[in-house]
PDB file of C-alpha atoms in Angstrom:
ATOM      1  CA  UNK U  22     256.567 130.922 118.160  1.00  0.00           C
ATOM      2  CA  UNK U  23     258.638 128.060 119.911  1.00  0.00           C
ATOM      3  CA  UNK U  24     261.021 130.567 121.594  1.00  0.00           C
ATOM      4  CA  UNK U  25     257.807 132.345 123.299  1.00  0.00           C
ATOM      5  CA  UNK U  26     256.965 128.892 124.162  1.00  0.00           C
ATOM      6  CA  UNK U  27     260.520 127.769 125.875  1.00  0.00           C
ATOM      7  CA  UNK U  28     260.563 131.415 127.516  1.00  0.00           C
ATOM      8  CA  UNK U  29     257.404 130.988 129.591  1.00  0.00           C
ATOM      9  CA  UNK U  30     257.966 127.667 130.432  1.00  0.00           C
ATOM     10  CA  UNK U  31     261.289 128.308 131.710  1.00  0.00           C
ATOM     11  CA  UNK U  32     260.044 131.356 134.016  1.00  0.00           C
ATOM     12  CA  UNK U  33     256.906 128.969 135.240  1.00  0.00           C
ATOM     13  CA  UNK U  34     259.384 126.364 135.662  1.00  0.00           C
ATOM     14  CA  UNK U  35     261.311 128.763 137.908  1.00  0.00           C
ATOM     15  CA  UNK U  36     259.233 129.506 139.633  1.00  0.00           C
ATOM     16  CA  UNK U  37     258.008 126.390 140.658  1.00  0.00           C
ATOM     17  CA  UNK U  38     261.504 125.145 141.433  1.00  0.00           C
ATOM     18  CA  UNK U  39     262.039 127.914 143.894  1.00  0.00           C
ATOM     19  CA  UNK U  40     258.878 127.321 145.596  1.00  0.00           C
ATOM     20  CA  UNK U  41     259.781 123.455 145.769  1.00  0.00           C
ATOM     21  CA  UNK U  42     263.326 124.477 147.179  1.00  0.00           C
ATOM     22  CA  UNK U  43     261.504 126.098 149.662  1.00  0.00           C
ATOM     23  CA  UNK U  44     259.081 123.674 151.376  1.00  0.00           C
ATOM     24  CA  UNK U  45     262.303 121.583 151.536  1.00  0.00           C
ATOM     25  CA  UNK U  46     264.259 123.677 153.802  1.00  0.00           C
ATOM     26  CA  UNK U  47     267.044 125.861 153.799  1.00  0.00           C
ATOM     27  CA  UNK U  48     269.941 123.324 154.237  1.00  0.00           C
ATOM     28  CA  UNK U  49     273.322 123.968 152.288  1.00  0.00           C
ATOM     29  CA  UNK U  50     274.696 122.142 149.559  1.00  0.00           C
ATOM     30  CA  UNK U  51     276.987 120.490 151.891  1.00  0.00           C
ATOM     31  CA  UNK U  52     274.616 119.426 154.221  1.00  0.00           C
ATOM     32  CA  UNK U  53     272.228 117.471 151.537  1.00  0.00           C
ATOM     33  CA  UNK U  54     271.982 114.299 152.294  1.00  0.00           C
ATOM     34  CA  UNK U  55     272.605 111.313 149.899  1.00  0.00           C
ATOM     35  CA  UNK U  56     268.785 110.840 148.973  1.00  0.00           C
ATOM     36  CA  UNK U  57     268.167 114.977 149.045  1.00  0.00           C
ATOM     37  CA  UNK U  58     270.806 115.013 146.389  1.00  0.00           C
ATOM     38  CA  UNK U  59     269.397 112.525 144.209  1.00  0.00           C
ATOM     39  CA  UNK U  60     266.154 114.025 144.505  1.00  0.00           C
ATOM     40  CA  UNK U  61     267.740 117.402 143.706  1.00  0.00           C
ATOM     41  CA  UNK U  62     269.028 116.344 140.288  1.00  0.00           C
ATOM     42  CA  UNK U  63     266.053 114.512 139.498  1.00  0.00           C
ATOM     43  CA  UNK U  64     264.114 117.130 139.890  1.00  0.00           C
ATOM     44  CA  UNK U  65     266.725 119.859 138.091  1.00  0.00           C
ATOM     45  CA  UNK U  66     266.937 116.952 135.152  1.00  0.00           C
ATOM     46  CA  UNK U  67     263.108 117.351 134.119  1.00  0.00           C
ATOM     47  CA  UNK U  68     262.616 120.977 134.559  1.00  0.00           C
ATOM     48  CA  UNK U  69     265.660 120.867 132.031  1.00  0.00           C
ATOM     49  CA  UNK U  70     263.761 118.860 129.495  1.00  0.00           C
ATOM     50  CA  UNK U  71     260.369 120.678 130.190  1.00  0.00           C
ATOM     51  CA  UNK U  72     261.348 123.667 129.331  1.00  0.00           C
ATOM     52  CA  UNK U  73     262.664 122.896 125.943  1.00  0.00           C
ATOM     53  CA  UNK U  74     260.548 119.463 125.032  1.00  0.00           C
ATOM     54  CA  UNK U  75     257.406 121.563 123.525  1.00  0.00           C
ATOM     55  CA  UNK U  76     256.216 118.346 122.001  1.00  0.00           C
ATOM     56  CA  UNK U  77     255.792 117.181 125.778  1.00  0.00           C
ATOM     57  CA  UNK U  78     252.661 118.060 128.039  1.00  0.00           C
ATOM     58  CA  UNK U  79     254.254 120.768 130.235  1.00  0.00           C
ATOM     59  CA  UNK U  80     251.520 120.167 133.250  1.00  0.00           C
ATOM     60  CA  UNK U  81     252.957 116.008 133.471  1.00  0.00           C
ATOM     61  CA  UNK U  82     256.089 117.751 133.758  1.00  0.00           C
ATOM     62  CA  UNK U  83     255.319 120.036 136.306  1.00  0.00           C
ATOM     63  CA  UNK U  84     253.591 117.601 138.159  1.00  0.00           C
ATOM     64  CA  UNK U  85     256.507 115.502 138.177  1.00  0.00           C
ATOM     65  CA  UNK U  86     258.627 118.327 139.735  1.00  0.00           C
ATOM     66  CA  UNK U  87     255.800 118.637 142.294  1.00  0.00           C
ATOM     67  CA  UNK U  88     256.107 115.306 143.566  1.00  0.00           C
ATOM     68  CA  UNK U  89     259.175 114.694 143.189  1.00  0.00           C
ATOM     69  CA  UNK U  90     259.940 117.623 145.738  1.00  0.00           C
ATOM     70  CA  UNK U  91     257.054 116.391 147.900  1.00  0.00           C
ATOM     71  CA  UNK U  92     259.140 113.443 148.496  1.00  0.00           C
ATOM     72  CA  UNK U  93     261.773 114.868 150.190  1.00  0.00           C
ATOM     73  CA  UNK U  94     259.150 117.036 152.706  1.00  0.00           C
ATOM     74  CA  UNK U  95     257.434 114.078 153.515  1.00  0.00           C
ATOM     75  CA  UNK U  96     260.624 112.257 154.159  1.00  0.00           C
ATOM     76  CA  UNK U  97     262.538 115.152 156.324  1.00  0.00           C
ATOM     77  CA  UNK U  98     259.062 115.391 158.436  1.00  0.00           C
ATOM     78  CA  UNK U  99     259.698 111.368 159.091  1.00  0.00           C
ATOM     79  CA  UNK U 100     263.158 111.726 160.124  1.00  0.00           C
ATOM     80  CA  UNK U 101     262.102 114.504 162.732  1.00  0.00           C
ATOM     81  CA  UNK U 102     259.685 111.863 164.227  1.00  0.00           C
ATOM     82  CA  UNK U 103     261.377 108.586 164.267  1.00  0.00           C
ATOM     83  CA  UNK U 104     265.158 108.281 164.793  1.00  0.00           C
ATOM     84  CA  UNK U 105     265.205 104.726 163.267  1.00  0.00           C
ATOM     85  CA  UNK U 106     263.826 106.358 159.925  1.00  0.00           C
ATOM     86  CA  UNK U 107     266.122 109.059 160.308  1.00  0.00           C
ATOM     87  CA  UNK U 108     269.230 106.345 159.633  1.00  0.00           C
ATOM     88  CA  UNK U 109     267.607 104.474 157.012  1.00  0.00           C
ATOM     89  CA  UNK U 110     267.079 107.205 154.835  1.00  0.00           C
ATOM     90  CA  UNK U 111     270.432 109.374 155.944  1.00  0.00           C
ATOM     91  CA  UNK U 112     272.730 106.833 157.412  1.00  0.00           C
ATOM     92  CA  UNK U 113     275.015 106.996 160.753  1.00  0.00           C
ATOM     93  CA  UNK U 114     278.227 108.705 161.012  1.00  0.00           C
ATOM     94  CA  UNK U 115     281.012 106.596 160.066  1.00  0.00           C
ATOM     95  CA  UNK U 116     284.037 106.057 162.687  1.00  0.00           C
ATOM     96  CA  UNK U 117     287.573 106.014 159.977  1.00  0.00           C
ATOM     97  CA  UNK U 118     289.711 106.600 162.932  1.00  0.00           C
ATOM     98  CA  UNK U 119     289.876 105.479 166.841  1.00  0.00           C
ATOM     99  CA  UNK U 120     292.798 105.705 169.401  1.00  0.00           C
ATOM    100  CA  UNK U 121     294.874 106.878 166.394  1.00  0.00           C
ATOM    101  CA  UNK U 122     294.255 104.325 163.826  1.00  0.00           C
ATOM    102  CA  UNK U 123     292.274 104.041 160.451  1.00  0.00           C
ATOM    103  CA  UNK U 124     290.322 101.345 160.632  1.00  0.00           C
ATOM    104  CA  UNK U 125     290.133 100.342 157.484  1.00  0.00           C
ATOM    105  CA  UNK U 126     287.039  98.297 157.037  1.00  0.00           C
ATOM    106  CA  UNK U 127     284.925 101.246 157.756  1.00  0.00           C
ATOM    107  CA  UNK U 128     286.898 103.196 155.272  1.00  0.00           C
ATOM    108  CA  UNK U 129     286.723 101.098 152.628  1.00  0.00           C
ATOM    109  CA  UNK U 130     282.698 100.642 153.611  1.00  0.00           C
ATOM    110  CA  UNK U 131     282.668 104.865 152.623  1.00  0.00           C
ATOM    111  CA  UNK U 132     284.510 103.941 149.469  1.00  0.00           C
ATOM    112  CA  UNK U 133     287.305 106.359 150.863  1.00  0.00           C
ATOM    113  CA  UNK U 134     290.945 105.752 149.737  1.00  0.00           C
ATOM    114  CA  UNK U 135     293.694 106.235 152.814  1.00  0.00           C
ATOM    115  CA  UNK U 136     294.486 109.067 150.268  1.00  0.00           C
ATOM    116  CA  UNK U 137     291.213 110.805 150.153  1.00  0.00           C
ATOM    117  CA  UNK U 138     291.315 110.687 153.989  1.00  0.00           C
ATOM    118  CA  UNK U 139     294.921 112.433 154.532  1.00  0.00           C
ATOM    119  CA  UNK U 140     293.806 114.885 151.821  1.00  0.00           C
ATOM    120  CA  UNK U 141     290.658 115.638 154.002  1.00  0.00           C
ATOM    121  CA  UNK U 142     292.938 116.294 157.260  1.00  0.00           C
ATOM    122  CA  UNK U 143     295.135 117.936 155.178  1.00  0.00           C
ATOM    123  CA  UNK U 144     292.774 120.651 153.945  1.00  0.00           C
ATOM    124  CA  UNK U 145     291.815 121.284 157.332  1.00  0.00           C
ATOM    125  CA  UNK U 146     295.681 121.688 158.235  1.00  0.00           C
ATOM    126  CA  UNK U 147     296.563 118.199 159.751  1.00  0.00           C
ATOM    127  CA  UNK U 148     299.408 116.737 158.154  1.00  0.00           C
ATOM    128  CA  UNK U 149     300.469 114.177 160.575  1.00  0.00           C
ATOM    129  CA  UNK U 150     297.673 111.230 161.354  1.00  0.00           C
ATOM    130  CA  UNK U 151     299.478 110.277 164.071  1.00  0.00           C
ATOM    131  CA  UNK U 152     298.284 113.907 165.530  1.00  0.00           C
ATOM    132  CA  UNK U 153     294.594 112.235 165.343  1.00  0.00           C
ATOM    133  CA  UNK U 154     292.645 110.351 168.350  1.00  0.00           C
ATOM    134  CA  UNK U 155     289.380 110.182 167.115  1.00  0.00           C
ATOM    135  CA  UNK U 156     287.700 111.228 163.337  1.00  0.00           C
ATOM    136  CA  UNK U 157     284.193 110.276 161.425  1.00  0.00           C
ATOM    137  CA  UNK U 158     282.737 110.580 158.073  1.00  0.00           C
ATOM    138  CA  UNK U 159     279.312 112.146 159.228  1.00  0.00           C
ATOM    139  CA  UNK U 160     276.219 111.318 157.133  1.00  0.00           C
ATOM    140  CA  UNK U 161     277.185 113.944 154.431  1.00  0.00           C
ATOM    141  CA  UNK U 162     280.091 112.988 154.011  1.00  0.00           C
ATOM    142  CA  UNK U 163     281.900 116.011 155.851  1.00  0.00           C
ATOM    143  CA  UNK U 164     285.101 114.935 158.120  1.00  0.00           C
ATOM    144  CA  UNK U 165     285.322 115.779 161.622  1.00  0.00           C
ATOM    145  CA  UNK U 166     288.391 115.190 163.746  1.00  0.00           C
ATOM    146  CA  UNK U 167     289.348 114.890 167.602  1.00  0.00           C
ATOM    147  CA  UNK U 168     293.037 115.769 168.060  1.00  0.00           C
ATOM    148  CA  UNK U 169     295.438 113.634 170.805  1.00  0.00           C
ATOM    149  CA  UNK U 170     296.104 115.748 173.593  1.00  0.00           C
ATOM    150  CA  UNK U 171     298.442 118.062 173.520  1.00  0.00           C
ATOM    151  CA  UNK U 172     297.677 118.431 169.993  1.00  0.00           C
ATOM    152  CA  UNK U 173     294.962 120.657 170.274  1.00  0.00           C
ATOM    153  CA  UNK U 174     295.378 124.378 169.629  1.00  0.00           C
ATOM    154  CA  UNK U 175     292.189 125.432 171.889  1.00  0.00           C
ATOM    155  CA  UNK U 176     292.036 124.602 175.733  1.00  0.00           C
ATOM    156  CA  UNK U 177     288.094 124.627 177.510  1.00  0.00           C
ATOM    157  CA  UNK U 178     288.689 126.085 181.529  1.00  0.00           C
ATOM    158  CA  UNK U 179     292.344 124.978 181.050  1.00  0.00           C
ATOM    159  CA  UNK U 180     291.960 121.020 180.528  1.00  0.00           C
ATOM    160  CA  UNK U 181     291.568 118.725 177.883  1.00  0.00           C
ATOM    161  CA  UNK U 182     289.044 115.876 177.533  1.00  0.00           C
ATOM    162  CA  UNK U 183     291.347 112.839 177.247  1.00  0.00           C
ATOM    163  CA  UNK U 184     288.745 111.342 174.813  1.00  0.00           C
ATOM    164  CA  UNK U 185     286.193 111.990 172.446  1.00  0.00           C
ATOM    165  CA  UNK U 186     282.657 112.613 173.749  1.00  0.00           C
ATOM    166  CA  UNK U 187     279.485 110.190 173.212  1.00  0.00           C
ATOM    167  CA  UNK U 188     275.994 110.994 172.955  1.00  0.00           C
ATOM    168  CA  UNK U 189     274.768 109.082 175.894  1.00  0.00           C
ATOM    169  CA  UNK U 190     270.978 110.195 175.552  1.00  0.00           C
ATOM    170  CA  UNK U 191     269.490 111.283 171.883  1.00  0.00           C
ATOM    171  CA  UNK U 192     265.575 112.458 172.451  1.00  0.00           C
ATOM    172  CA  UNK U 193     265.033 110.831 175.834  1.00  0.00           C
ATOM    173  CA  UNK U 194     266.454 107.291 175.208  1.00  0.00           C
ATOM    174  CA  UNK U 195     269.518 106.248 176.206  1.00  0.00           C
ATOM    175  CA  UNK U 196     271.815 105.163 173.582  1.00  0.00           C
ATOM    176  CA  UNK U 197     273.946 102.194 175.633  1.00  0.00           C
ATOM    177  CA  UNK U 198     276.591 101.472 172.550  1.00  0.00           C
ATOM    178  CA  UNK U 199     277.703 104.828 173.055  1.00  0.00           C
ATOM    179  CA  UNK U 200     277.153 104.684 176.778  1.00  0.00           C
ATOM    180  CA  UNK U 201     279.827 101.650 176.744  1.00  0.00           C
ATOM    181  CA  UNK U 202     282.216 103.768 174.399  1.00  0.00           C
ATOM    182  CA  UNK U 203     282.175 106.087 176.977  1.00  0.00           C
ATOM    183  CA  UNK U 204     283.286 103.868 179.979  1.00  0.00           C
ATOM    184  CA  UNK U 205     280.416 104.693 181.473  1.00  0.00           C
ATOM    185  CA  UNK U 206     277.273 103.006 183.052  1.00  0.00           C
ATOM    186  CA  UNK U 207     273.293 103.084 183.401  1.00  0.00           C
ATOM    187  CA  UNK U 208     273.387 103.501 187.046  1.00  0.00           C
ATOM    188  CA  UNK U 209     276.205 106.621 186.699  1.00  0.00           C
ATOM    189  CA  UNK U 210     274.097 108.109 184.022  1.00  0.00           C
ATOM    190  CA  UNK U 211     271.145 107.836 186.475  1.00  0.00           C
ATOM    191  CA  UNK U 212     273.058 109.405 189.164  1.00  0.00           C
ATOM    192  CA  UNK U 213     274.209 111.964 187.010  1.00  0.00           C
ATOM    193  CA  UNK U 214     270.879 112.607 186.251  1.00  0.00           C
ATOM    194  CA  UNK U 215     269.364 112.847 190.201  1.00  0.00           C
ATOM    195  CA  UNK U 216     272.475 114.953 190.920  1.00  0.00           C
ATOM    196  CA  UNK U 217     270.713 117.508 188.361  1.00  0.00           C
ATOM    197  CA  UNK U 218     267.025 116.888 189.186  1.00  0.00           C
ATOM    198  CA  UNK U 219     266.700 115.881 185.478  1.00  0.00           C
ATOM    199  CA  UNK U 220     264.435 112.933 183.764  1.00  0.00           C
ATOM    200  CA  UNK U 221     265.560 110.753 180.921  1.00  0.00           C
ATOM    201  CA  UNK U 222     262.754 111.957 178.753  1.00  0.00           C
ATOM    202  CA  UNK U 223     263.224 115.566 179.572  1.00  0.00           C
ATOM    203  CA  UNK U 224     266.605 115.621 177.835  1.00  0.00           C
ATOM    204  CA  UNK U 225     267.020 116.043 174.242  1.00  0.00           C
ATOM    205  CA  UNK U 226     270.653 115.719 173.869  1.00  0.00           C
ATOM    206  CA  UNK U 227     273.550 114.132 176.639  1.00  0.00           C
ATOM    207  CA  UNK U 228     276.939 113.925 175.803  1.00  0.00           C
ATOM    208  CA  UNK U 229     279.919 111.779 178.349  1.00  0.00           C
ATOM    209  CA  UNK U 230     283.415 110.935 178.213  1.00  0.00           C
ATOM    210  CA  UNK U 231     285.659 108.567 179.978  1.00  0.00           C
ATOM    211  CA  UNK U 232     286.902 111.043 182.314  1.00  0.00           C
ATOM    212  CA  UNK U 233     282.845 111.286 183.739  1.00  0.00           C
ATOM    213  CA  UNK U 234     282.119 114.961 182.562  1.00  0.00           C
ATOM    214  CA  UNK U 235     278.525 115.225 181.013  1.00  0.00           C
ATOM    215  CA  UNK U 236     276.792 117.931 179.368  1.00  0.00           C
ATOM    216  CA  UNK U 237     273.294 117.818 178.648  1.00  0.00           C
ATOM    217  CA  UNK U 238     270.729 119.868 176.561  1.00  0.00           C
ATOM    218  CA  UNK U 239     267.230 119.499 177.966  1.00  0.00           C
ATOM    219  CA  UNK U 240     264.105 120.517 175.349  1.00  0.00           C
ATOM    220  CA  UNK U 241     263.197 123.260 174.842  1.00  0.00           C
ATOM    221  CA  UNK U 242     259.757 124.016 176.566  1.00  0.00           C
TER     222      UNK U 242
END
């Protein structure tokens, strides 16, 4: 009967989905990016048609699913390797607001309304954008938000970075953009670097501000 038919195609189906949802990763909805979520409804879109389309061959189907969930694998295992693939396919954060202002362009680039982003500060409980020094769209499409000082409820060893931090070094290569955004330059990095008995290529992660405080995350050995 059909309804045998639909019932063990569904739990094969299942099945298979869970075990493609699982070479992927274990990343939250949230944290999906753009292409991951495309993928994801692709994917959710056949299994949904295989499992009631008995007059289709349910092994194309499944092979479908299969490689369309390969995809993704293939493409997270390229971002881990080369940085430059790691924007094309998920994009740089997106800068809406520096020294206080929107800047619009960017905004608009995001296809963000000035609405959408006071209703974003809002729901994290900023009501006043004049309160804001420093906020970015990151790459899915979360907010995240550097208050002015003296508008920030938490203090670090009593003091307050005057502005927002740059990542100066990103998996041993210096990122000089964000080196300049810091006020910052190669030969103080360097310095900063000898003053720790540290190599370029030995850190993964650096990040400066304009007042000349660096933190750095070396890898992992």
């Amino acid at each position: 009967m059909d309804i045998y038919h639909v019932m063990w195609r569904s739990i094969v189906l299942v099945l298979l989905l869970f075990a493609v949802t699982k070479l992927t990763g274990k990343r939250q909805i949230a944290q999906l990016s753009f292409f991951e979520y495309v993928t994801g409804i692709t994917i959710g879109g056949i299994a949904a048609e295989m499992s009631t389309g008995l007059e289709k061959s349910f092994w194309h189907g499944a092979t479908a699913i299969f490689i369309w969930g390969i995809i993704p694998l293939l493409a997270g295992i390229a971002t881990l390797k080369s940085r430059k693939i790691r924007e094309w396919i998920e994009g740089k954060p997106t800068v809406v607001i520096q020294n206080g202002h929107i800047i619009e362009q960017n905004l608009a680039k995001e296809k963000y309304s000035t609405d959408e982003l006071l209703e974003l500060l809002r729901m994290k409980g900023i009501f006043q954008l004049s309160d804001v020094e420093y906020a970015l769209i990151e790459t899915n499409g979360a907010l995240n938000e550097l208050l002015k000082k003296g508008k920030r409820p938490i203090r670090y060893d009593g003091d307050e970075t005057e502005k927002e931090p740059h990542v100066v070094i990103l998996e041993g290569n210096i990122q000089f953009e964000a080196l300049a955004k810091a006020k910052q330059t190669p030969s103080w990095l360097q310095t900063e670097l000898q003053k720790r008995k540290v190599k370029i290529e030995q850190v993964f992660i650096a990040q400066a501000d304009s007042e000349k405080n660096l933190t750095i995350e070396l890898y992992k050995k």
